[in-house]
């Protein structure tokens, strides 16, 4: 049964390609939006797109670019983080970039004050090493929490304080 499905899929793909070749030979473009999309891409980005991008993908990229121009795009911090990830830095390292070793985080929970020290490669609470703030928040509360949110490090948590 599985072999039949893969054979049927291959047959459909071959038929689709043959139909597109036939349309090109007859002088008809199988996707009439492609030339206009290619022209719009070149006008917006200043160079032609890679040759095998689909029209729907190019249209989504063009819409995103228009949205960025209208609304300002990504923040400087987010662009910086994405560049670091593209260079090969791990996501954990990028997200922890704002917390440098030596920083102290303080949170009061149920009448007790917790002090977390930021150290190389993680965090320290009561002499015990932790890899993430979320693990510490779960240890303190007994429930699953976003560590940065629990310690008031993100904008949403700061707005509620």
Backbone as numpy.savetxt, mean C-alpha at the origin, in Angstrom:
# Nx Ny Nz CAx CAy CAz Cx Cy Cz
-11.41 -33.78 -14.78 -12.24 -32.58 -14.78 -11.38 -31.33 -14.78
-10.30 -31.32 -13.98 -9.43 -30.16 -13.91 -8.73 -29.94 -15.24
-8.27 -31.00 -15.87 -7.61 -30.88 -17.17 -8.56 -30.29 -18.20
-9.85 -30.65 -18.12 -10.83 -30.12 -19.05 -10.97 -28.61 -18.88
-11.00 -28.15 -17.63 -11.13 -26.71 -17.39 -9.94 -25.95 -17.94
-8.72 -26.45 -17.70 -7.55 -25.74 -18.20 -7.52 -25.77 -19.72
-7.96 -26.88 -20.33 -8.01 -26.96 -21.79 -9.04 -25.98 -22.33
-10.19 -25.89 -21.65 -11.23 -24.96 -22.10 -10.75 -23.52 -21.97
-10.04 -23.22 -20.89 -9.51 -21.88 -20.70 -8.51 -21.53 -21.80
-7.60 -22.46 -22.10 -6.62 -22.22 -23.16 -7.33 -22.02 -24.50
-8.37 -22.80 -24.75 -9.11 -22.67 -26.01 -9.75 -21.29 -26.12
-10.35 -20.82 -25.01 -10.97 -19.49 -25.03 -9.93 -18.42 -25.29
-8.77 -18.53 -24.65 -7.72 -17.54 -24.86 -7.24 -17.54 -26.30
-7.07 -18.73 -26.87 -6.64 -18.81 -28.28 -7.69 -18.21 -29.19
-8.95 -18.48 -28.92 -10.03 -17.92 -29.75 -10.06 -16.40 -29.65
-9.88 -15.89 -28.43 -9.89 -14.44 -28.24 -8.73 -13.79 -29.00
-7.54 -14.39 -28.91 -6.39 -13.84 -29.64 -6.61 -13.91 -31.14
-7.16 -14.99 -31.62 -7.42 -15.13 -33.05 -8.44 -14.09 -33.50
-9.45 -13.85 -32.68 -10.46 -12.85 -33.04 -9.83 -11.46 -33.09
-8.97 -11.14 -32.13 -8.31 -9.83 -32.13 -7.41 -9.68 -33.34
-6.67 -10.73 -33.72 -5.82 -10.67 -34.93 -6.68 -10.44 -36.17
-7.80 -11.14 -36.25 -8.69 -11.01 -37.39 -9.22 -9.57 -37.48
-9.62 -9.00 -36.33 -10.13 -7.63 -36.32 -9.06 -6.64 -36.78
-7.81 -6.87 -36.33 -6.72 -5.98 -36.75 -6.49 -6.10 -38.25
-6.54 -7.31 -38.76 -6.34 -7.50 -40.20 -7.44 -6.83 -41.00
-8.64 -6.80 -40.45 -9.77 -6.17 -41.14 -9.77 -4.66 -40.96
-8.80 -4.13 -40.22 -8.70 -2.69 -40.04 -9.50 -2.15 -38.88
-9.96 -3.02 -38.01 -10.72 -2.56 -36.85 -9.92 -2.83 -35.59
-9.88 -1.85 -34.73 -9.15 -1.95 -33.47 -10.02 -2.68 -32.45
-9.52 -3.75 -31.78 -10.35 -4.46 -30.80 -10.70 -3.61 -29.58
-9.91 -2.58 -29.29 -10.24 -1.68 -28.18 -10.14 -0.25 -28.70
-11.26 0.33 -29.09 -11.23 1.66 -29.70 -10.77 2.77 -28.74
-10.78 2.53 -27.43 -10.36 3.55 -26.47 -8.84 3.61 -26.33
-8.12 2.61 -26.80 -6.67 2.53 -26.58 -5.90 3.73 -27.15
-6.11 4.14 -28.41 -5.34 5.28 -28.93 -5.54 6.56 -28.13
-6.78 6.84 -27.75 -7.05 8.06 -26.97 -6.41 7.96 -25.59
-6.45 6.77 -24.99 -5.86 6.58 -23.67 -4.34 6.72 -23.74
-3.72 6.17 -24.78 -2.27 6.31 -24.95 -1.88 7.77 -25.10
-2.66 8.51 -25.88 -2.38 9.94 -26.09 -2.53 10.72 -24.78
-3.59 10.41 -24.02 -3.81 11.08 -22.74 -2.67 10.76 -21.77
-2.23 9.50 -21.73 -1.12 9.08 -20.86 0.14 9.88 -21.17
0.46 9.98 -22.46 1.66 10.71 -22.88 1.57 12.18 -22.50
0.38 12.76 -22.63 0.20 14.17 -22.27 0.37 14.38 -20.76
-0.14 13.46 -19.95 -0.09 13.62 -18.50 1.28 13.30 -17.94
1.88 12.17 -18.36 3.13 11.71 -17.75 4.37 12.10 -18.54
4.21 12.60 -19.76 5.35 13.05 -20.53 6.12 11.97 -21.28
5.66 10.74 -21.21 6.29 9.64 -21.95 5.23 8.58 -22.20
5.44 7.75 -23.21 4.43 6.71 -23.48 4.45 5.64 -22.38
3.33 4.96 -22.20 3.27 3.92 -21.16 4.04 2.68 -21.60
4.34 1.79 -20.67 4.91 0.50 -21.07 3.96 -0.18 -22.06
4.49 -0.96 -22.99 3.67 -1.43 -24.12 2.52 -2.36 -23.77
2.57 -3.09 -22.66 1.53 -4.09 -22.42 0.54 -3.71 -21.33
0.46 -2.43 -20.97 -0.53 -2.02 -19.98 -1.92 -2.07 -20.60
-2.88 -2.55 -19.84 -4.25 -2.62 -20.34 -4.89 -1.24 -20.27
-5.90 -1.05 -21.07 -6.62 0.24 -21.10 -7.27 0.52 -19.74
-7.96 -0.45 -19.11 -8.55 -0.15 -17.80 -7.50 0.25 -16.75
-6.34 -0.40 -16.76 -5.30 -0.04 -15.81 -4.81 1.39 -16.06
-4.57 1.74 -17.33 -4.11 3.09 -17.65 -5.15 4.12 -17.25
-6.43 3.82 -17.46 -7.48 4.76 -17.09 -7.53 4.97 -15.58
-7.30 3.90 -14.80 -7.27 4.04 -13.34 -6.07 4.88 -12.91
-4.92 4.65 -13.53 -3.72 5.43 -13.19 -3.92 6.90 -13.54
-4.54 7.18 -14.67 -4.80 8.56 -15.06 -5.80 9.23 -14.11
-6.81 8.48 -13.68 -7.79 9.03 -12.73 -7.11 9.32 -11.39
-6.23 8.44 -10.96 -5.50 8.66 -9.70 -4.62 9.91 -9.81
-3.95 10.06 -10.93 -3.08 11.23 -11.12 -3.91 12.52 -11.11
-5.08 12.50 -11.74 -5.96 13.68 -11.72 -6.42 13.98 -10.29
-6.73 12.93 -9.52 -7.15 13.11 -8.13 -6.01 13.71 -7.31
-4.79 13.24 -7.53 -3.64 13.78 -6.80 -3.43 15.26 -7.12
-3.58 15.62 -8.38 -3.42 17.03 -8.75 -4.50 17.89 -8.14
-5.74 17.37 -8.07 -6.85 18.15 -7.54 -6.81 18.25 -6.02
-6.40 17.17 -5.34 -6.50 17.13 -3.88 -5.16 17.16 -3.17
-4.06 17.19 -3.90 -2.75 17.32 -3.27 -1.94 16.05 -3.18
-2.49 14.89 -3.40 -1.70 13.66 -3.39 -1.32 13.20 -2.00
-0.27 12.40 -1.95 0.20 11.83 -0.69 0.97 12.86 0.13
0.95 12.65 1.43 1.69 13.54 2.32 3.19 13.29 2.14
3.99 14.25 2.57 5.44 14.12 2.45 5.95 12.92 3.23
5.39 12.68 4.41 5.80 11.53 5.21 5.50 10.21 4.54
4.33 10.13 3.91 3.97 8.89 3.22 4.86 8.67 2.00
5.15 9.73 1.25 6.06 9.58 0.10 7.44 9.12 0.56
7.91 9.68 1.67 9.21 9.30 2.22 9.20 7.82 2.63
8.14 7.39 3.29 8.04 5.99 3.72 8.00 5.05 2.53
7.25 5.41 1.50 7.18 4.57 0.30 8.53 4.48 -0.40
9.26 5.59 -0.42 10.61 5.55 -1.02 11.53 4.62 -0.23
11.42 4.65 1.10 12.25 3.77 1.92 11.89 2.31 1.67
10.61 2.00 1.54 10.18 0.64 1.27 10.68 0.21 -0.11
10.62 1.11 -1.09 11.10 0.79 -2.44 12.60 0.53 -2.44
13.35 1.17 -1.54 14.80 0.94 -1.45 15.11 -0.40 -0.80
14.13 -1.02 -0.16 14.36 -2.33 0.45 14.25 -2.35 1.95
13.97 -1.21 2.58 13.78 -1.20 4.03 12.50 -1.96 4.37
12.51 -2.66 5.49 11.33 -3.40 5.90 10.21 -2.47 6.34
8.99 -2.96 6.27 7.84 -2.14 6.65 7.90 -1.80 8.14
8.35 -2.76 8.97 8.45 -2.49 10.40 9.43 -1.36 10.67
10.56 -1.37 9.96 11.57 -0.33 10.16 11.03 1.03 9.74
10.28 1.08 8.67 9.73 2.34 8.19 8.67 2.87 9.15
7.81 1.98 9.65 6.75 2.44 10.55 7.31 2.85 11.90
8.45 2.30 12.29 9.07 2.64 13.56 10.01 3.83 13.44
10.14 4.39 12.23 11.13 5.44 11.99 10.92 6.66 12.89
9.68 6.95 13.23 9.44 8.13 14.05 9.81 7.90 15.52
9.91 6.64 15.93 10.31 6.30 17.29 11.78 5.90 17.29
12.61 6.74 17.84 14.04 6.45 17.87 14.41 5.80 19.20
15.43 4.97 19.19 15.88 4.37 20.44 16.16 5.45 21.49
15.68 5.17 22.68 15.83 6.14 23.76 14.53 6.85 24.10
13.56 6.79 23.20 12.27 7.44 23.46 11.50 6.65 24.52
10.66 7.35 25.26 9.83 6.73 26.30 8.37 6.99 25.98
7.57 5.97 26.07 6.13 6.09 25.89 5.48 5.80 27.23
4.52 6.62 27.60 3.85 6.45 28.88 2.36 6.34 28.63
1.72 5.35 29.29 0.28 5.17 29.14 -0.28 4.71 30.48
-1.35 5.34 30.90 -2.03 4.92 32.11 -3.19 4.04 31.72
-3.32 2.90 32.41 -4.40 1.97 32.09 -4.88 1.34 33.39
-6.14 1.51 33.69 -6.77 0.95 34.88 -6.00 1.31 36.16
-5.60 2.55 36.27 -4.95 3.03 37.47 -3.46 2.76 37.56
-2.89 2.08 36.59 -1.45 1.81 36.61 -0.79 2.54 35.44
0.40 3.07 35.68 1.15 3.77 34.64 2.18 2.81 34.06
2.17 2.70 32.75 3.11 1.82 32.03 4.11 2.70 31.29
5.38 2.38 31.40 6.43 3.10 30.69 7.12 2.12 29.75
7.09 2.46 28.46 7.73 1.64 27.43 8.93 2.39 26.92
10.07 1.72 26.84 11.30 2.31 26.32 11.53 1.79 24.91
11.83 2.67 23.98 12.15 2.27 22.62 13.63 1.92 22.58
13.93 0.71 22.14 15.31 0.24 22.05 15.57 -0.23 20.62
16.83 -0.46 20.28 17.15 -0.98 18.94 16.44 -2.31 18.72
15.68 -2.39 17.65 15.01 -3.64 17.29 13.71 -3.90 18.02
13.18 -2.96 18.79 11.91 -3.21 19.45 11.63 -2.27 20.60
11.01 -2.85 21.64 10.56 -2.07 22.78 10.85 -2.84 24.05
10.83 -2.14 25.17 11.08 -2.78 26.46 10.05 -2.29 27.46
9.42 -3.23 28.16 8.45 -2.92 29.20 8.78 -3.78 30.41
9.01 -3.16 31.54 9.32 -3.87 32.79 10.47 -4.86 32.62
11.50 -4.46 31.87 12.68 -5.30 31.69 12.53 -6.40 30.67
11.37 -6.53 30.03 11.14 -7.57 29.03 11.13 -6.95 27.64
11.78 -7.62 26.68 11.85 -7.12 25.30 10.60 -7.53 24.53
10.09 -6.60 23.71 8.91 -6.84 22.88 9.24 -6.40 21.46
8.67 -7.09 20.47 8.92 -6.73 19.08 7.97 -5.64 18.59
6.78 -5.54 19.19 5.83 -4.55 18.69 5.05 -3.90 19.82
4.57 -2.72 19.54 3.72 -2.02 20.50 2.37 -2.71 20.64
1.91 -3.34 19.58 0.63 -4.03 19.63 0.68 -5.20 20.61
1.81 -5.91 20.63 1.96 -7.01 21.59 1.94 -6.49 23.02
2.56 -5.34 23.24 2.56 -4.73 24.57 1.15 -4.30 24.95
0.44 -3.69 24.01 -0.93 -3.24 24.28 -1.83 -4.43 24.61
-1.64 -5.55 23.92 -2.43 -6.75 24.20 -2.08 -7.30 25.58
-0.80 -7.26 25.94 -0.36 -7.72 27.26 -0.99 -6.87 28.36
-1.04 -5.57 28.15 -1.57 -4.66 29.17 -3.07 -4.80 29.30
-3.79 -4.82 28.18 -5.25 -4.77 28.22 -5.92 -6.14 28.19
-5.22 -7.13 27.63 -5.84 -8.44 27.46 -6.69 -8.52 26.21
-6.74 -7.44 25.44 -7.52 -7.41 24.20 -6.61 -6.98 23.05
-7.04 -7.25 21.85 -6.26 -6.86 20.68 -6.43 -5.37 20.41
-5.32 -4.66 20.45 -5.29 -3.22 20.21 -4.23 -2.91 19.17
-4.42 -1.81 18.47 -3.33 -1.26 17.67 -2.38 -0.60 18.66
-1.13 -1.05 18.69 -0.17 -0.49 19.64 0.03 1.00 19.49
0.30 1.49 18.25 0.46 2.94 18.09 -0.78 3.71 18.53
-1.95 3.16 18.28 -3.16 3.86 18.70 -3.30 3.84 20.23
-3.00 2.70 20.83 -3.08 2.58 22.29 -2.18 3.60 22.99
-0.99 3.81 22.43 -0.04 4.74 23.04 -0.18 6.16 22.50
-1.21 6.42 21.66 -1.48 7.78 21.20 -0.50 8.30 20.16
0.04 7.40 19.32 1.03 7.82 18.34 0.44 8.20 17.00
-0.80 7.80 16.71 -1.37 8.17 15.41 -2.36 9.32 15.57
-2.68 9.95 14.46 -3.51 11.16 14.48 -4.90 10.88 15.05
-5.46 9.71 14.76 -6.80 9.39 15.24 -6.82 9.33 16.77
-5.81 8.72 17.37 -5.74 8.61 18.82 -5.47 9.98 19.45
-4.61 10.79 18.83 -4.31 12.11 19.39 -5.54 13.01 19.36
-6.38 12.88 18.33 -7.57 13.71 18.22 -8.58 13.43 19.32
-8.58 12.22 19.86 -9.53 11.86 20.90 -9.05 12.20 22.29
-7.74 12.47 22.43 -7.18 12.74 23.76 -7.57 14.10 24.26
